């Protein structure tokens, strides 16, 4: 079943249009990687999918009980965010805020969900640690656990391995693949074309040509071959 259907999207801001005529869909259980050159509109597409920025034209339809508020989002981190002085438990729990409405306190089931997701990602022993004292890989696990508290259906991950060492990168890819195997749909913005082809079921390429289809078809397409010949540079 389709969870997100994007039809003839035109994206941009102020007087600048970055993308036109973009159509694709994400079905339950898909693993979609979004790739493309710098400035091609990947960040604008992410903001639009999250409902933070309207499309210039075209439509985004959500189904399968999903809405933009129910997408678990792992953003790119800034240096200020990496230095955030809160405990791991507090940050993971904050992923439940969309469930709370106007309630000022977390319910027992929300606290249990946060504990379950920390255990799932192997960070329950870090629950009382200060987030800013963690390694980059540990911080990304915390943010992934936080994103899981917001959804049972779809995760949107923006460059989730950026700045990580090779060991932590490999761990993060395996964690994400495991969540996808459990039935959670994945949309991941990535500059790592080799990993995209290894893990993704589908590829959306924007900028310098547009492609949407399976990873295998992308590797054989003119857009994919050109991009692979360039080594995925410029993303």
Short mmCIF file of N, CA, C and O in Angstrom, two decimals, residues 135-195:
data_model
loop_
_atom_site.label_atom_id
_atom_site.label_comp_id
_atom_site.label_asym_id
_atom_site.label_seq_id
_atom_site.Cartn_x
_atom_site.Cartn_y
_atom_site.Cartn_z
N UNK A 135 29.75 9.79 21.83
CA UNK A 135 30.43 9.77 20.54
C UNK A 135 29.41 10.08 19.44
O UNK A 135 28.19 10.04 19.66
N UNK A 136 29.92 10.37 18.25
CA UNK A 136 29.03 10.66 17.13
C UNK A 136 28.09 9.51 16.82
O UNK A 136 26.89 9.71 16.57
N UNK A 137 28.62 8.28 16.84
CA UNK A 137 27.78 7.12 16.57
C UNK A 137 26.70 6.93 17.62
O UNK A 137 25.56 6.60 17.31
N UNK A 138 27.05 7.15 18.89
CA UNK A 138 26.06 7.03 19.97
C UNK A 138 24.99 8.11 19.84
O UNK A 138 23.81 7.84 20.05
N UNK A 139 25.40 9.33 19.49
CA UNK A 139 24.42 10.40 19.31
C UNK A 139 23.42 10.06 18.21
O UNK A 139 22.21 10.30 18.36
N UNK A 140 23.90 9.48 17.12
CA UNK A 140 22.98 9.13 16.03
C UNK A 140 22.02 8.01 16.46
O UNK A 140 20.86 8.01 16.05
N UNK A 141 22.47 7.09 17.28
CA UNK A 141 21.57 6.07 17.81
C UNK A 141 20.48 6.71 18.68
O UNK A 141 19.32 6.30 18.64
N UNK A 142 20.87 7.70 19.47
CA UNK A 142 19.90 8.41 20.31
C UNK A 142 18.85 9.09 19.43
O UNK A 142 17.64 9.00 19.69
N UNK A 143 19.29 9.77 18.39
CA UNK A 143 18.36 10.48 17.52
C UNK A 143 17.48 9.50 16.73
O UNK A 143 16.31 9.80 16.45
N UNK A 144 18.03 8.33 16.41
CA UNK A 144 17.22 7.32 15.73
C UNK A 144 16.16 6.76 16.67
O UNK A 144 15.00 6.55 16.28
N UNK A 145 16.53 6.54 17.93
CA UNK A 145 15.54 6.09 18.93
C UNK A 145 14.46 7.15 19.11
O UNK A 145 13.28 6.83 19.25
N UNK A 146 14.87 8.41 19.12
CA UNK A 146 13.90 9.51 19.23
C UNK A 146 12.93 9.48 18.05
O UNK A 146 11.71 9.64 18.22
N UNK A 147 13.46 9.31 16.83
CA UNK A 147 12.60 9.26 15.64
C UNK A 147 11.62 8.10 15.71
O UNK A 147 10.47 8.22 15.28
N UNK A 148 12.07 6.97 16.26
CA UNK A 148 11.19 5.80 16.37
C UNK A 148 10.03 6.05 17.33
O UNK A 148 8.97 5.44 17.19
N UNK A 149 10.23 6.95 18.30
CA UNK A 149 9.14 7.27 19.23
C UNK A 149 8.02 8.04 18.53
O UNK A 149 6.91 8.12 19.06
N UNK A 150 8.30 8.60 17.37
CA UNK A 150 7.31 9.39 16.65
C UNK A 150 6.53 8.57 15.64
O UNK A 150 5.53 9.06 15.09
N UNK A 151 6.94 7.35 15.35
CA UNK A 151 6.31 6.61 14.26
C UNK A 151 6.41 5.12 14.46
O UNK A 151 7.33 4.62 15.12
N UNK A 152 5.48 4.41 13.84
CA UNK A 152 5.57 2.96 13.72
C UNK A 152 5.62 2.56 12.25
O UNK A 152 5.62 1.37 11.93
N UNK A 153 5.67 3.59 11.37
CA UNK A 153 5.49 3.31 9.95
C UNK A 153 6.61 3.79 9.05
O UNK A 153 7.02 3.07 8.14
N UNK A 154 7.12 5.04 9.25
CA UNK A 154 8.05 5.58 8.27
C UNK A 154 9.07 6.50 8.93
O UNK A 154 8.71 7.36 9.73
N UNK A 155 10.34 6.30 8.58
CA UNK A 155 11.45 7.14 9.05
C UNK A 155 12.01 7.93 7.88
O UNK A 155 12.23 7.38 6.79
N UNK A 156 12.26 9.22 8.11
CA UNK A 156 12.92 10.08 7.14
C UNK A 156 14.27 10.48 7.73
O UNK A 156 14.33 11.17 8.75
N UNK A 157 15.34 10.03 7.10
CA UNK A 157 16.69 10.17 7.64
C UNK A 157 17.52 11.04 6.70
O UNK A 157 17.71 10.69 5.54
N UNK A 158 18.01 12.15 7.20
CA UNK A 158 18.77 13.10 6.38
C UNK A 158 20.26 12.93 6.67
O UNK A 158 20.76 13.38 7.69
N UNK A 159 20.96 12.26 5.75
CA UNK A 159 22.40 12.02 5.88
C UNK A 159 22.74 11.44 7.25
O UNK A 159 23.51 12.04 8.02
N UNK A 160 22.20 10.28 7.60
CA UNK A 160 22.35 9.77 8.98
C UNK A 160 23.76 9.32 9.35
O UNK A 160 24.03 9.12 10.54
N UNK A 161 24.65 9.16 8.36
CA UNK A 161 26.01 8.73 8.70
C UNK A 161 27.03 9.85 8.50
O UNK A 161 28.24 9.61 8.59
N UNK A 162 26.56 11.07 8.26
CA UNK A 162 27.47 12.18 8.04
C UNK A 162 28.37 12.39 9.25
O UNK A 162 27.91 12.51 10.39
N UNK A 163 29.67 12.42 9.01
CA UNK A 163 30.65 12.68 10.07
C UNK A 163 31.01 11.48 10.91
O UNK A 163 31.83 11.60 11.83
N UNK A 164 30.44 10.30 10.62
CA UNK A 164 30.74 9.12 11.42
C UNK A 164 31.97 8.40 10.88
O UNK A 164 32.24 8.43 9.67
N UNK A 165 32.70 7.70 11.76
CA UNK A 165 33.82 6.90 11.31
C UNK A 165 33.30 5.65 10.62
O UNK A 165 32.10 5.32 10.71
N UNK A 166 34.15 4.91 9.89
CA UNK A 166 33.68 3.75 9.13
C UNK A 166 32.96 2.70 9.98
O UNK A 166 31.96 2.12 9.54
N UNK A 167 33.44 2.44 11.19
CA UNK A 167 32.79 1.44 12.04
C UNK A 167 31.39 1.89 12.42
O UNK A 167 30.42 1.12 12.33
N UNK A 168 31.25 3.14 12.88
CA UNK A 168 29.94 3.66 13.27
C UNK A 168 29.01 3.76 12.07
O UNK A 168 27.80 3.53 12.18
N UNK A 169 29.57 4.10 10.90
CA UNK A 169 28.77 4.15 9.67
C UNK A 169 28.18 2.79 9.35
O UNK A 169 26.98 2.66 9.06
N UNK A 170 29.00 1.76 9.41
CA UNK A 170 28.54 0.41 9.12
C UNK A 170 27.46 -0.02 10.12
O UNK A 170 26.44 -0.63 9.75
N UNK A 171 27.67 0.30 11.39
CA UNK A 171 26.67 -0.03 12.42
C UNK A 171 25.34 0.65 12.13
O UNK A 171 24.27 0.04 12.26
N UNK A 172 25.39 1.94 11.76
CA UNK A 172 24.16 2.68 11.51
C UNK A 172 23.41 2.10 10.31
O UNK A 172 22.18 1.94 10.36
N UNK A 173 24.14 1.77 9.25
CA UNK A 173 23.47 1.17 8.10
C UNK A 173 22.79 -0.14 8.46
O UNK A 173 21.67 -0.43 8.01
N UNK A 174 23.44 -0.95 9.29
CA UNK A 174 22.84 -2.23 9.69
C UNK A 174 21.62 -2.01 10.57
O UNK A 174 20.62 -2.75 10.45
N UNK A 175 21.66 -1.02 11.45
CA UNK A 175 20.50 -0.71 12.28
C UNK A 175 19.31 -0.28 11.42
O UNK A 175 18.17 -0.73 11.63
N UNK A 176 19.57 0.59 10.45
CA UNK A 176 18.49 1.07 9.59
C UNK A 176 17.92 -0.08 8.76
O UNK A 176 16.69 -0.20 8.61
N UNK A 177 18.79 -0.93 8.22
CA UNK A 177 18.32 -2.08 7.45
C UNK A 177 17.48 -3.01 8.31
O UNK A 177 16.47 -3.57 7.85
N UNK A 178 17.88 -3.19 9.57
CA UNK A 178 17.11 -4.04 10.47
C UNK A 178 15.73 -3.48 10.74
O UNK A 178 14.74 -4.23 10.79
N UNK A 179 15.62 -2.16 10.90
CA UNK A 179 14.32 -1.53 11.10
C UNK A 179 13.45 -1.70 9.86
O UNK A 179 12.24 -1.94 9.96
N UNK A 180 14.05 -1.59 8.69
CA UNK A 180 13.31 -1.81 7.45
C UNK A 180 12.83 -3.26 7.35
O UNK A 180 11.69 -3.52 6.93
N UNK A 181 13.66 -4.20 7.78
CA UNK A 181 13.26 -5.61 7.78
C UNK A 181 12.07 -5.85 8.71
O UNK A 181 11.29 -6.79 8.50
N UNK A 182 11.94 -5.02 9.74
CA UNK A 182 10.81 -5.14 10.67
C UNK A 182 9.53 -4.53 10.12
O UNK A 182 8.48 -4.59 10.77
N UNK A 183 9.61 -3.91 8.93
CA UNK A 183 8.42 -3.36 8.30
C UNK A 183 8.31 -1.86 8.30
O UNK A 183 7.32 -1.30 7.81
N UNK A 184 9.31 -1.14 8.84
CA UNK A 184 9.29 0.32 8.84
C UNK A 184 9.84 0.82 7.50
O UNK A 184 10.94 0.44 7.09
N UNK A 185 9.08 1.66 6.83
CA UNK A 185 9.53 2.24 5.57
C UNK A 185 10.63 3.27 5.86
O UNK A 185 10.59 3.96 6.88
N UNK A 186 11.59 3.36 4.95
CA UNK A 186 12.73 4.25 5.11
C UNK A 186 12.81 5.20 3.92
O UNK A 186 12.74 4.75 2.76
N UNK A 187 12.94 6.48 4.19
CA UNK A 187 13.36 7.46 3.18
C UNK A 187 14.66 8.06 3.69
O UNK A 187 14.69 8.64 4.78
N UNK A 188 15.74 7.90 2.94
CA UNK A 188 17.05 8.37 3.40
C UNK A 188 17.72 9.23 2.35
O UNK A 188 17.91 8.79 1.21
N UNK A 189 18.05 10.46 2.72
CA UNK A 189 18.89 11.30 1.88
C UNK A 189 20.33 10.87 2.10
O UNK A 189 20.78 10.75 3.25
N UNK A 190 21.05 10.61 1.02
CA UNK A 190 22.39 10.05 1.17
C UNK A 190 23.33 10.57 0.09
O UNK A 190 22.92 10.84 -1.04
N UNK A 191 24.60 10.72 0.48
CA UNK A 191 25.65 11.02 -0.50
C UNK A 191 26.44 9.76 -0.82
O UNK A 191 27.32 9.78 -1.67
N UNK A 192 26.13 8.65 -0.15
CA UNK A 192 26.87 7.39 -0.28
C UNK A 192 26.17 6.50 -1.30
O UNK A 192 25.28 5.72 -0.97
N UNK A 193 26.55 6.64 -2.57
CA UNK A 193 25.85 5.93 -3.63
C UNK A 193 26.04 4.42 -3.53
O UNK A 193 25.15 3.64 -3.84
N UNK A 194 27.21 3.97 -3.06
CA UNK A 194 27.44 2.53 -2.92
C UNK A 194 26.49 1.93 -1.88
O UNK A 194 25.91 0.87 -2.11
N UNK A 195 26.34 2.61 -0.76
CA UNK A 195 25.41 2.13 0.27
C UNK A 195 23.97 2.19 -0.22
O UNK A 195 23.16 1.31 0.08
#
